[in-house]
PDB file of C-alpha atoms in Angstrom:
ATOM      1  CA  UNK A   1      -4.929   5.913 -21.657  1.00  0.00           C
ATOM      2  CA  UNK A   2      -8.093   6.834 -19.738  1.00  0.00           C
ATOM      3  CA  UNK A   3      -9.863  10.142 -20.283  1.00  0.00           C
ATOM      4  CA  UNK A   4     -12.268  11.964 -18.028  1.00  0.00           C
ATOM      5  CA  UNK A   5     -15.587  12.083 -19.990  1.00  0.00           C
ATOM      6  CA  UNK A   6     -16.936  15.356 -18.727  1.00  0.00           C
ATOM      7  CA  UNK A   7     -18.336  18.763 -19.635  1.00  0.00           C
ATOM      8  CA  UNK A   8     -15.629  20.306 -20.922  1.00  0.00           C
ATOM      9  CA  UNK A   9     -17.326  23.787 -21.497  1.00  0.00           C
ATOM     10  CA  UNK A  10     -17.793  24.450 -17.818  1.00  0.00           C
ATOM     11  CA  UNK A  11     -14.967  26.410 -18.036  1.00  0.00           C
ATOM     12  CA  UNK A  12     -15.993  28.468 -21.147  1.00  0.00           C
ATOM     13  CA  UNK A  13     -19.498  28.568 -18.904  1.00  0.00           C
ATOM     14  CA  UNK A  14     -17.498  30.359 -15.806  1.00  0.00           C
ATOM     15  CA  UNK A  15     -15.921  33.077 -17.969  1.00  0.00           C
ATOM     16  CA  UNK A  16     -19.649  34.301 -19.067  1.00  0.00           C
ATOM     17  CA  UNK A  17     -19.932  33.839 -15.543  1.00  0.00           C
ATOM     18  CA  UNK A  18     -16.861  36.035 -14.292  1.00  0.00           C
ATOM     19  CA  UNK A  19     -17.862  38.561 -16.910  1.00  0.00           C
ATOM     20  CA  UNK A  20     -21.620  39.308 -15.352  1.00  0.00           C
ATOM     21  CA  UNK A  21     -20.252  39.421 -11.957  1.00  0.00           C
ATOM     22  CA  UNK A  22     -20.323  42.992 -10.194  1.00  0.00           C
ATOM     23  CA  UNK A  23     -18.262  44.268  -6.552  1.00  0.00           C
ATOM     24  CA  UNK A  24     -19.181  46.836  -4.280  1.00  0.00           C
ATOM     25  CA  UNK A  25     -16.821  48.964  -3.281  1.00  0.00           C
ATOM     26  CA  UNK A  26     -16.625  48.932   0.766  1.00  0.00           C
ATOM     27  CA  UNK A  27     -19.099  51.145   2.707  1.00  0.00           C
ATOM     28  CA  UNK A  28     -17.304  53.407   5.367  1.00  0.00           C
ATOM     29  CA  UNK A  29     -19.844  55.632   7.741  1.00  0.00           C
ATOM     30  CA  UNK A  30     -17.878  58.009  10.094  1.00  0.00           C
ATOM     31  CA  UNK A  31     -19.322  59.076  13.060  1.00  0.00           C
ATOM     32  CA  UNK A  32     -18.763  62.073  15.458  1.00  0.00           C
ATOM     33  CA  UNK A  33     -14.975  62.750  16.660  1.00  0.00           C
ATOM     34  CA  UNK A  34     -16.403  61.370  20.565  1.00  0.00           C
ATOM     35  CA  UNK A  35     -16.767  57.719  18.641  1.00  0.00           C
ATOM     36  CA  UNK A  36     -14.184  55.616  16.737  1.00  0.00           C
ATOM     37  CA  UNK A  37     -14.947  55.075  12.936  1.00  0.00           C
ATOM     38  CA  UNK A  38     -16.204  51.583  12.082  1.00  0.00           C
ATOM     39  CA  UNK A  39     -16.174  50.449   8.567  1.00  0.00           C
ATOM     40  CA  UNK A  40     -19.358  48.104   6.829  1.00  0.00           C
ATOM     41  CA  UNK A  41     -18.560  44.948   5.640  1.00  0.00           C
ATOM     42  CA  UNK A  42     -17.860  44.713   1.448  1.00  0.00           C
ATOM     43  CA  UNK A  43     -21.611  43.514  -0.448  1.00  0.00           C
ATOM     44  CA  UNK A  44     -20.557  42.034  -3.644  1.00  0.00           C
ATOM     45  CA  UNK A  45     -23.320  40.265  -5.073  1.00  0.00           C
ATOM     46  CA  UNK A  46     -23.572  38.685  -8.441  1.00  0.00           C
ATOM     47  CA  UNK A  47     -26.484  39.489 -10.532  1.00  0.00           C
ATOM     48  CA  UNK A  48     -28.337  36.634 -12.145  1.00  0.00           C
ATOM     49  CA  UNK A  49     -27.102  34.926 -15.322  1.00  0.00           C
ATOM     50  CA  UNK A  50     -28.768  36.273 -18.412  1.00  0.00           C
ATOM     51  CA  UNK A  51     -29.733  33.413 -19.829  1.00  0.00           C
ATOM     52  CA  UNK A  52     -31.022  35.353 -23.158  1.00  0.00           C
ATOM     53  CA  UNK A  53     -27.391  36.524 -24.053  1.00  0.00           C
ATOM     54  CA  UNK A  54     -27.002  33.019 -25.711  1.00  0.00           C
ATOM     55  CA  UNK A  55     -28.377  31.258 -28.353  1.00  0.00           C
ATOM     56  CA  UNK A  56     -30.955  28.168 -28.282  1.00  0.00           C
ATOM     57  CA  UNK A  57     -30.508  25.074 -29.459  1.00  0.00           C
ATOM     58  CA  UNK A  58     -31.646  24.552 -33.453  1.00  0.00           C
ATOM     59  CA  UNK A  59     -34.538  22.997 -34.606  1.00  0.00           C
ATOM     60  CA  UNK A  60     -34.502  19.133 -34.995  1.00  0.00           C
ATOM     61  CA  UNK A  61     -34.385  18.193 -39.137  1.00  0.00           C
ATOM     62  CA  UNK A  62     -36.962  15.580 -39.658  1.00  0.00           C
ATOM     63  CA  UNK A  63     -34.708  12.372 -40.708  1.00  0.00           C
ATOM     64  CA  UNK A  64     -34.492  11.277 -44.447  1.00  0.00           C
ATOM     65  CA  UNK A  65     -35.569   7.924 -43.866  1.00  0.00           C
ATOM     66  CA  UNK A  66     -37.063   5.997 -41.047  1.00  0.00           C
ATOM     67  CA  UNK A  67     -33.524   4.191 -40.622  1.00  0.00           C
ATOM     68  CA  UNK A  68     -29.837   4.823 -40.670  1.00  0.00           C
ATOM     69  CA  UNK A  69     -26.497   2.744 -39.630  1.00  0.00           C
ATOM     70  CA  UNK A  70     -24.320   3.302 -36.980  1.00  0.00           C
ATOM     71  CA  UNK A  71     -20.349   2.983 -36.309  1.00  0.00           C
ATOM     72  CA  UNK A  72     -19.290   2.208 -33.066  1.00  0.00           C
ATOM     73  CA  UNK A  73     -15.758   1.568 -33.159  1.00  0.00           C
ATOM     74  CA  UNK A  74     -13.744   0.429 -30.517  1.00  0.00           C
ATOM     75  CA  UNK A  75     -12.220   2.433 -27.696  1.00  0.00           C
ATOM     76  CA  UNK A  76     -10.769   2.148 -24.162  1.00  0.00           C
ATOM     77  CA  UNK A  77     -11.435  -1.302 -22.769  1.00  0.00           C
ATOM     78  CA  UNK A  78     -14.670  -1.450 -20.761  1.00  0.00           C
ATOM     79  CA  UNK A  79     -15.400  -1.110 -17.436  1.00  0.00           C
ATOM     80  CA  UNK A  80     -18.284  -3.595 -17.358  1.00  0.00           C
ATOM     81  CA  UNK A  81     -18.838  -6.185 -20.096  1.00  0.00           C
ATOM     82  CA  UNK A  82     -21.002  -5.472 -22.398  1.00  0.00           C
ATOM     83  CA  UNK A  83     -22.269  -6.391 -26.135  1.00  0.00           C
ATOM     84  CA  UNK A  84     -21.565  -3.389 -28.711  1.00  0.00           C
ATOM     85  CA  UNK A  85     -24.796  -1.964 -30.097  1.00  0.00           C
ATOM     86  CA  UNK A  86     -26.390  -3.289 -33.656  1.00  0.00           C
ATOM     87  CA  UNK A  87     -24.990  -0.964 -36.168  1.00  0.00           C
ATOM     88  CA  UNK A  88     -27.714  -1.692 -39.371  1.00  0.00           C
ATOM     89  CA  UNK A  89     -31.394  -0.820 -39.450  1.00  0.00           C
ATOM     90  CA  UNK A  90     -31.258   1.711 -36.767  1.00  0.00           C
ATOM     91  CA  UNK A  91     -34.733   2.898 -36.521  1.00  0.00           C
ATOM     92  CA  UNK A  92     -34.790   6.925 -36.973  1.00  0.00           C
ATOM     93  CA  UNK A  93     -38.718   7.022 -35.405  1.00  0.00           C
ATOM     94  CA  UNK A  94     -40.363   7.764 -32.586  1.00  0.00           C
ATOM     95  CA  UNK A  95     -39.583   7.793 -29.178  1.00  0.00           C
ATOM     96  CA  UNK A  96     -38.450   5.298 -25.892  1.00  0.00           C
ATOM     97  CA  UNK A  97     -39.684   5.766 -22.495  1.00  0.00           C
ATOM     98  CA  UNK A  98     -36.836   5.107 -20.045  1.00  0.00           C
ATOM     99  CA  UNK A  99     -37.833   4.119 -16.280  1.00  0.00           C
ATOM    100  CA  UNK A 100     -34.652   5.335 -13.765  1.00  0.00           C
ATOM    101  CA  UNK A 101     -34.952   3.748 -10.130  1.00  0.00           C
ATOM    102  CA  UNK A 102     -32.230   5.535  -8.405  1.00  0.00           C
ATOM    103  CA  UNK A 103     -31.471   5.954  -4.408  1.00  0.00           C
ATOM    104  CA  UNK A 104     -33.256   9.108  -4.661  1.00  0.00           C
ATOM    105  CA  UNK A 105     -36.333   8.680  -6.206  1.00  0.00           C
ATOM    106  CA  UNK A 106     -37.141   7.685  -9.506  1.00  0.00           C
ATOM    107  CA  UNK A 107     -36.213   9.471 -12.926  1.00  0.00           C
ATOM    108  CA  UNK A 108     -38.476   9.063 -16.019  1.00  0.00           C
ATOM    109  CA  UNK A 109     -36.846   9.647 -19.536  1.00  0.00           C
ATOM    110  CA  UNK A 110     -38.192   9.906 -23.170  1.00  0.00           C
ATOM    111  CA  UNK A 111     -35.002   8.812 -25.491  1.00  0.00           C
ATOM    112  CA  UNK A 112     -36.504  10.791 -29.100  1.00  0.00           C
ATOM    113  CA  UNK A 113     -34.697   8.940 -32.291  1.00  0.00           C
ATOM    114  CA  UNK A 114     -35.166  11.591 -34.274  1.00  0.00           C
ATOM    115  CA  UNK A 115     -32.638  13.728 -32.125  1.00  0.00           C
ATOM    116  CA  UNK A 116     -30.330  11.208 -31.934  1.00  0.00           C
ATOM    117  CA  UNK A 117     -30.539   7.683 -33.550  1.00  0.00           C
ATOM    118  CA  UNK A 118     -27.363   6.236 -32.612  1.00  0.00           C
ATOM    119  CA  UNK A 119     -27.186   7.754 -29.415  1.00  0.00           C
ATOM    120  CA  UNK A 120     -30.600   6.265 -28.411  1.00  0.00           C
ATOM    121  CA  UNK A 121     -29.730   2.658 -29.708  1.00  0.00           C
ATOM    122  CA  UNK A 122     -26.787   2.706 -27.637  1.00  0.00           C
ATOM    123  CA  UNK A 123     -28.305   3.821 -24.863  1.00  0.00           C
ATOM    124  CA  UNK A 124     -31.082   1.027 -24.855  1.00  0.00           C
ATOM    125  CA  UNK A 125     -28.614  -1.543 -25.635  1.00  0.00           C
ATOM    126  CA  UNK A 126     -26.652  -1.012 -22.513  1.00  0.00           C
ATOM    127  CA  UNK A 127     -29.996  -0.226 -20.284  1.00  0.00           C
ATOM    128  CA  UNK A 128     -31.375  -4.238 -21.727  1.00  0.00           C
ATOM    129  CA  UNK A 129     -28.032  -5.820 -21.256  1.00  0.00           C
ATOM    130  CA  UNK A 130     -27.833  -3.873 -17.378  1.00  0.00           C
ATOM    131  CA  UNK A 131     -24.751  -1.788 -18.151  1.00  0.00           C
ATOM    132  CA  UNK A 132     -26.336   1.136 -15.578  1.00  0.00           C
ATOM    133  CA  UNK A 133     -27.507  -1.022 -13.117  1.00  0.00           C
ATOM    134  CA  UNK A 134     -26.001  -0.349  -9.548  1.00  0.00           C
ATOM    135  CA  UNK A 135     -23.223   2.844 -10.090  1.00  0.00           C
ATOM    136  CA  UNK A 136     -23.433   6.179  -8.558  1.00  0.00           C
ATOM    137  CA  UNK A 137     -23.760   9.510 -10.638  1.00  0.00           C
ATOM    138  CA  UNK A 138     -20.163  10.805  -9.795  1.00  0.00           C
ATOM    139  CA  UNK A 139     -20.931  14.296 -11.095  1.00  0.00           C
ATOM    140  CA  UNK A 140     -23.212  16.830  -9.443  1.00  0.00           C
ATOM    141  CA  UNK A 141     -22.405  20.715 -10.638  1.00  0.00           C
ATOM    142  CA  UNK A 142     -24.537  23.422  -9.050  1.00  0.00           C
ATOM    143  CA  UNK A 143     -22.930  26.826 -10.556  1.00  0.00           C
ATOM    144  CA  UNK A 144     -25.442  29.340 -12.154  1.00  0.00           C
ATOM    145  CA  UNK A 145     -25.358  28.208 -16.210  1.00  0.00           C
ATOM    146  CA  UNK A 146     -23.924  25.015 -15.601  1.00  0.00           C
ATOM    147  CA  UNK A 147     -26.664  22.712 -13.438  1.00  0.00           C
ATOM    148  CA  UNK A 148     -25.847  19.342 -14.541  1.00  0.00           C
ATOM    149  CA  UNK A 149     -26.356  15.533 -12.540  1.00  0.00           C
ATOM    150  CA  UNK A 150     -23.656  13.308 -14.673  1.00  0.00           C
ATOM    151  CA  UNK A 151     -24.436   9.699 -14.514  1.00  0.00           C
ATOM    152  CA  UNK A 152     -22.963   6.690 -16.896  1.00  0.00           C
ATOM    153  CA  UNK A 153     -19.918   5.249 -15.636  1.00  0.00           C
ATOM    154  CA  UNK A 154     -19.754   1.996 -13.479  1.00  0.00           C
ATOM    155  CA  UNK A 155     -16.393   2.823 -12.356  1.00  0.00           C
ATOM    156  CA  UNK A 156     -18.015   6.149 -10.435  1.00  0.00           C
ATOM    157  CA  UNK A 157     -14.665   8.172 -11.951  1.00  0.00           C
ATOM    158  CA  UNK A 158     -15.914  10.038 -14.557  1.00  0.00           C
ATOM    159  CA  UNK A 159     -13.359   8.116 -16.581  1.00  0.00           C
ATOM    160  CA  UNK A 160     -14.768   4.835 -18.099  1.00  0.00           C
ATOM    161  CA  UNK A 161     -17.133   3.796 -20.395  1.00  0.00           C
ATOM    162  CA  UNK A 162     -18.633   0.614 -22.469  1.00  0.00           C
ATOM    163  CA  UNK A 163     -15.202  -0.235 -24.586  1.00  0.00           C
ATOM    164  CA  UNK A 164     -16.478   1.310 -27.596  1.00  0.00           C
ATOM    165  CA  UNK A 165     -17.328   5.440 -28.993  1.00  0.00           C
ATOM    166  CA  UNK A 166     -19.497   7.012 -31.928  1.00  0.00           C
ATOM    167  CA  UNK A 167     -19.790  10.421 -33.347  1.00  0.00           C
ATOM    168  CA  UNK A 168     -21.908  13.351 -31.733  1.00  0.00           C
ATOM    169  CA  UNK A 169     -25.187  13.767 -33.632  1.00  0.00           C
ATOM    170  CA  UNK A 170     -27.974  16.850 -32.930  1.00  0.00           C
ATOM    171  CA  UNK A 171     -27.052  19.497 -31.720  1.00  0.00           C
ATOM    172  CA  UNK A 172     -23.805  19.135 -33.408  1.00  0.00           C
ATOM    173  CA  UNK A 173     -25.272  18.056 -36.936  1.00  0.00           C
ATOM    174  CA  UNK A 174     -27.341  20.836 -37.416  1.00  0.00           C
ATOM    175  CA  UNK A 175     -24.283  23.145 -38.216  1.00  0.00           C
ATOM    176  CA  UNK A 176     -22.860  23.169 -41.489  1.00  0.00           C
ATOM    177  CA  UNK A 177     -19.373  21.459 -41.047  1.00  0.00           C
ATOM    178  CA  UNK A 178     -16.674  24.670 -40.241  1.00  0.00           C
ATOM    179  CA  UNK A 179     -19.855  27.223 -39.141  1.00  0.00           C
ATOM    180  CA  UNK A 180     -18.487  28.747 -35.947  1.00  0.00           C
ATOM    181  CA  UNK A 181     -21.911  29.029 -34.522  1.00  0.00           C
ATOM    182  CA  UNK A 182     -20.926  25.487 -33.504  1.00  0.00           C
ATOM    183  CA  UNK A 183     -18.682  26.216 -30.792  1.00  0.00           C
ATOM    184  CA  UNK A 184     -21.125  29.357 -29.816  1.00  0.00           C
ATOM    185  CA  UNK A 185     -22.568  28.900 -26.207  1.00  0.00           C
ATOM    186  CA  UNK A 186     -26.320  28.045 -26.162  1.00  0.00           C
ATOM    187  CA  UNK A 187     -29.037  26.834 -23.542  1.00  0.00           C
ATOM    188  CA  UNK A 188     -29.626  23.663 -23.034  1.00  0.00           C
ATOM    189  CA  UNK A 189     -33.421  23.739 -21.020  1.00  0.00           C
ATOM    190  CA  UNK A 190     -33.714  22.343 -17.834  1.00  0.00           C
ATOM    191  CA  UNK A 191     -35.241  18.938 -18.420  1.00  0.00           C
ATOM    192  CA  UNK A 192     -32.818  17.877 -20.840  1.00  0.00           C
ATOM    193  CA  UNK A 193     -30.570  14.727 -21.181  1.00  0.00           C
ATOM    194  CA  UNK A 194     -27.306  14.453 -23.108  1.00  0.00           C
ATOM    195  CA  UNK A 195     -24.387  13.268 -23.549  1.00  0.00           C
ATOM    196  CA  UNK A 196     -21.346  13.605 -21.682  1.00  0.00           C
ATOM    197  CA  UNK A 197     -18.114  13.393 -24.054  1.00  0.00           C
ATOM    198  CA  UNK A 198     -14.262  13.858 -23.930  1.00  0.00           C
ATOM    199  CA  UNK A 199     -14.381  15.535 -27.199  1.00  0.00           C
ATOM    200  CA  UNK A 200     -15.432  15.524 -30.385  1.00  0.00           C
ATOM    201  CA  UNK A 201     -17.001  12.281 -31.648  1.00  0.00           C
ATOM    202  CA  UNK A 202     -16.371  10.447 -27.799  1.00  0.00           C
ATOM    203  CA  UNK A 203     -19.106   9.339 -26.722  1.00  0.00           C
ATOM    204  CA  UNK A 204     -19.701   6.573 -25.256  1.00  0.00           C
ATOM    205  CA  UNK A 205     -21.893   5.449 -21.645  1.00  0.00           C
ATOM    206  CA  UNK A 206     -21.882   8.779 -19.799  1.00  0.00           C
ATOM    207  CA  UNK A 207     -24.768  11.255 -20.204  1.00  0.00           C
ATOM    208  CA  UNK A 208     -26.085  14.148 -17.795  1.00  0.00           C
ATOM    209  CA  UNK A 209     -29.592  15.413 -16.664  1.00  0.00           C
ATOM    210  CA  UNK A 210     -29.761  19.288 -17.179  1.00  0.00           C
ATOM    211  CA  UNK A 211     -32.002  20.347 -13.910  1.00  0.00           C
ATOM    212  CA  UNK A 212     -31.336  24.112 -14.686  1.00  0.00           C
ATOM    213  CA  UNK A 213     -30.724  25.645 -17.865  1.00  0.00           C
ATOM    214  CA  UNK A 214     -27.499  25.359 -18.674  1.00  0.00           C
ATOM    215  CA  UNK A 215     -25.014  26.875 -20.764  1.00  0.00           C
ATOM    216  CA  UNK A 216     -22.371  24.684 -23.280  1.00  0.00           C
ATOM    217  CA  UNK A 217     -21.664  25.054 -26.962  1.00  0.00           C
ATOM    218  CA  UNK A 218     -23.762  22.578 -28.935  1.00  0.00           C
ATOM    219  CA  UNK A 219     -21.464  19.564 -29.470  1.00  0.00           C
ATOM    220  CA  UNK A 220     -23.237  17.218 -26.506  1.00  0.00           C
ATOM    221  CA  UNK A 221     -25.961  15.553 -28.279  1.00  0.00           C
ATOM    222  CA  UNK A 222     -29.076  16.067 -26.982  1.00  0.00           C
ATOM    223  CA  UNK A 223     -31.458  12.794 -27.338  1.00  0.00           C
ATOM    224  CA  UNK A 224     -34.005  12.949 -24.645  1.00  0.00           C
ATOM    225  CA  UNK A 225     -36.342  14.926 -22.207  1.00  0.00           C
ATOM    226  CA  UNK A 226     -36.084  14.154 -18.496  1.00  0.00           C
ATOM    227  CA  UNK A 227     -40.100  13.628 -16.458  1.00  0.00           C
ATOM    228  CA  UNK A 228     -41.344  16.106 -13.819  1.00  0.00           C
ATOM    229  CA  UNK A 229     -41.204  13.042 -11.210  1.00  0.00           C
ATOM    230  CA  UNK A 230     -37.336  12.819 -12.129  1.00  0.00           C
ATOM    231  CA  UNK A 231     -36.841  16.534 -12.250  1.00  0.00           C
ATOM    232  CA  UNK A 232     -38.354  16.726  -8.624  1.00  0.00           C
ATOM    233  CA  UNK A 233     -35.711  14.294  -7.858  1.00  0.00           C
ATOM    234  CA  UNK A 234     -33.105  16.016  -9.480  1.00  0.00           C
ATOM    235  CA  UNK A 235     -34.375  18.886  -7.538  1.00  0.00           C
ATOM    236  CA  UNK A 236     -33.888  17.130  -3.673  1.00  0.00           C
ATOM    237  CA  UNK A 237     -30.664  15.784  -5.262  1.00  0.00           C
ATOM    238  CA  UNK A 238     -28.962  19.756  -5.769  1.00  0.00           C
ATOM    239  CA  UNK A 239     -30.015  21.353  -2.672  1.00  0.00           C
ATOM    240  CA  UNK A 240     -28.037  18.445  -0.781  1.00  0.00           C
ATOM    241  CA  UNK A 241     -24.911  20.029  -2.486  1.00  0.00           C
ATOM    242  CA  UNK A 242     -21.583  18.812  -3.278  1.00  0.00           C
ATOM    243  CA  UNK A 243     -19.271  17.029  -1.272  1.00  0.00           C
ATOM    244  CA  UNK A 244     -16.174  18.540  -2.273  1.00  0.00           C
ATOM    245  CA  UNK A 245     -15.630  22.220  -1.857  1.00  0.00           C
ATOM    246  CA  UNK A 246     -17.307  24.482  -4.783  1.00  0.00           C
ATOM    247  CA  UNK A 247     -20.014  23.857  -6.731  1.00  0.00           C
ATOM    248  CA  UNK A 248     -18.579  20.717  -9.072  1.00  0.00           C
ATOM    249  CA  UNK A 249     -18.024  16.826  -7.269  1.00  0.00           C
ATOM    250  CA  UNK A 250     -19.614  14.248  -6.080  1.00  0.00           C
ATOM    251  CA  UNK A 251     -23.365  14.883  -4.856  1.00  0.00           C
ATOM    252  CA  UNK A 252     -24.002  14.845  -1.154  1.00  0.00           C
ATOM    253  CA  UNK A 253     -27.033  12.970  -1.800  1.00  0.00           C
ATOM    254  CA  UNK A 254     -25.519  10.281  -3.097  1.00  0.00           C
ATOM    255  CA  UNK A 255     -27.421   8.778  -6.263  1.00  0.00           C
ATOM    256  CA  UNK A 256     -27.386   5.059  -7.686  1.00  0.00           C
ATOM    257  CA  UNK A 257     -29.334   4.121 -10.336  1.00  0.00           C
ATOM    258  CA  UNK A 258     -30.666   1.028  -9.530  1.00  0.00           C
ATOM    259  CA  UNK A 259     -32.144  -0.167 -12.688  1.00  0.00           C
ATOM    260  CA  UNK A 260     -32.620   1.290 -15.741  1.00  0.00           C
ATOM    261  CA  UNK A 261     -35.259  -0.089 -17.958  1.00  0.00           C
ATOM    262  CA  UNK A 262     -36.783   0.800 -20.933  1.00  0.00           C
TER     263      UNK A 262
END
């Protein structure tokens, strides 16, 4: 069965959303008893999402060694062929630079192993073996707290991914195991990149570019930083919109990554 890999907090997001909203009541101005009574049109605006009513993501440990294995067991067939990830002697150190060419302008990305070992090696895998190259980013969201570009699935569905999955790591790992702080909503900074899951422990190709902050409880590991050069993109990307009514669809601009190269 085929699952939508998505954000599933936007909907916890829209409740904090519903909840700082404010309506006016309508505005009625009578004049004299010579003229007929005309009635203002309603104002409701919302005020602006106070970002510092949630948490912030937690420090990143320092890893225990400079190595670690992996599990990436198997999962829905994939979409595009593709050689599972290296599971031993995952390096836990420094960083990758990522180089996006997309239909929009280019993205640069620095992948940080440290965040997210696993995550990163899988990532790189697919970008060498050109898993990304040539789909669309099927997921543009634009509402206030929730200002994501969702990218990672050559079907363009949202639905798909590389045949195999592997457990969340930070933010998600940095809670002791039953802490409900977990499933508290924090911010995830504009400039982020992380990945996109269908639960707990699902991840597997798609990942999204936080271009606002954005609010979602901490279990969509966070393993890299996104460039100003691709944030300006990202940028010219959101005011095109959505193509779908609302704020949540396909981008109007639309966006294929190219190559992705590390």
């Amino acid at each position: 069965m085929m699952r939508t890999t998505t954000l599933l907090a936007a909907t916890g997001v829209a409740v904090f959303l519903l909840a700082g909203c404010s309506s006016n009541a309508s505005d009625t101005a009578t004049t004299s008893t010579t003229q007929s009574t005309t009635s203002a049109a309603p104002t409701t605006t919302a005020p602006p999402l106070d970002m510092s009513q949630f948490g912030v993501l937690p420090p990143v440990s320092e890893p225990e060694a400079s190595s670690t294995t992996c599990e990436y067991p198997e999962a829905t067939p994939a979409i595009r062929d593709n050689t599972a990830p290296a599971t031993d002697g995952v390096s836990t150190v420094g960083t990758v630079d990522v180089a996006i060419t997309t239909s929009q302008g280019p993205i640069g990305l620095t992948l940080d192993r440290a965040e997210a070992p696993c995550t990163v090696n899988s990532f790189t895998s697919l970008a060498s073996q050109g898993y990304f190259d040539e789909t669309i980013c099927h997921r543009l969201t634009t509402t206030e707290g929730l200002e994501v570009l969702q990218c990672g699935d050559p079907s363009g569905q949202g639905n798909r991914g590389p045949g195999y999955e592997f457990a969340n790591e930070y933010p998600t790992t940095a809670y002791p195991v039953g802490d409900p702080a977990a499933s508290e909503p924090v911010v995830y900074p504009r400039g982020t990149v992380a990945m996109a899951n269908a639960g707990p422990d699902t991840n597997g190709s798609q990942f999204f570019l936080v271009y606002e902050d954005s609010v979602l409880p901490p279990q969509y590991t966070v393993f890299g930083t996104i460039d100003e050069e691709g944030l300006a993109t990202l940028d010219a990307v959101a005011a095109a919109g959505v193509s779908t009514p609302g704020n949540d669809g396909p981008p109007n601009a639309e966006v294929t990554l190219q190559s992705v190269t590390t």
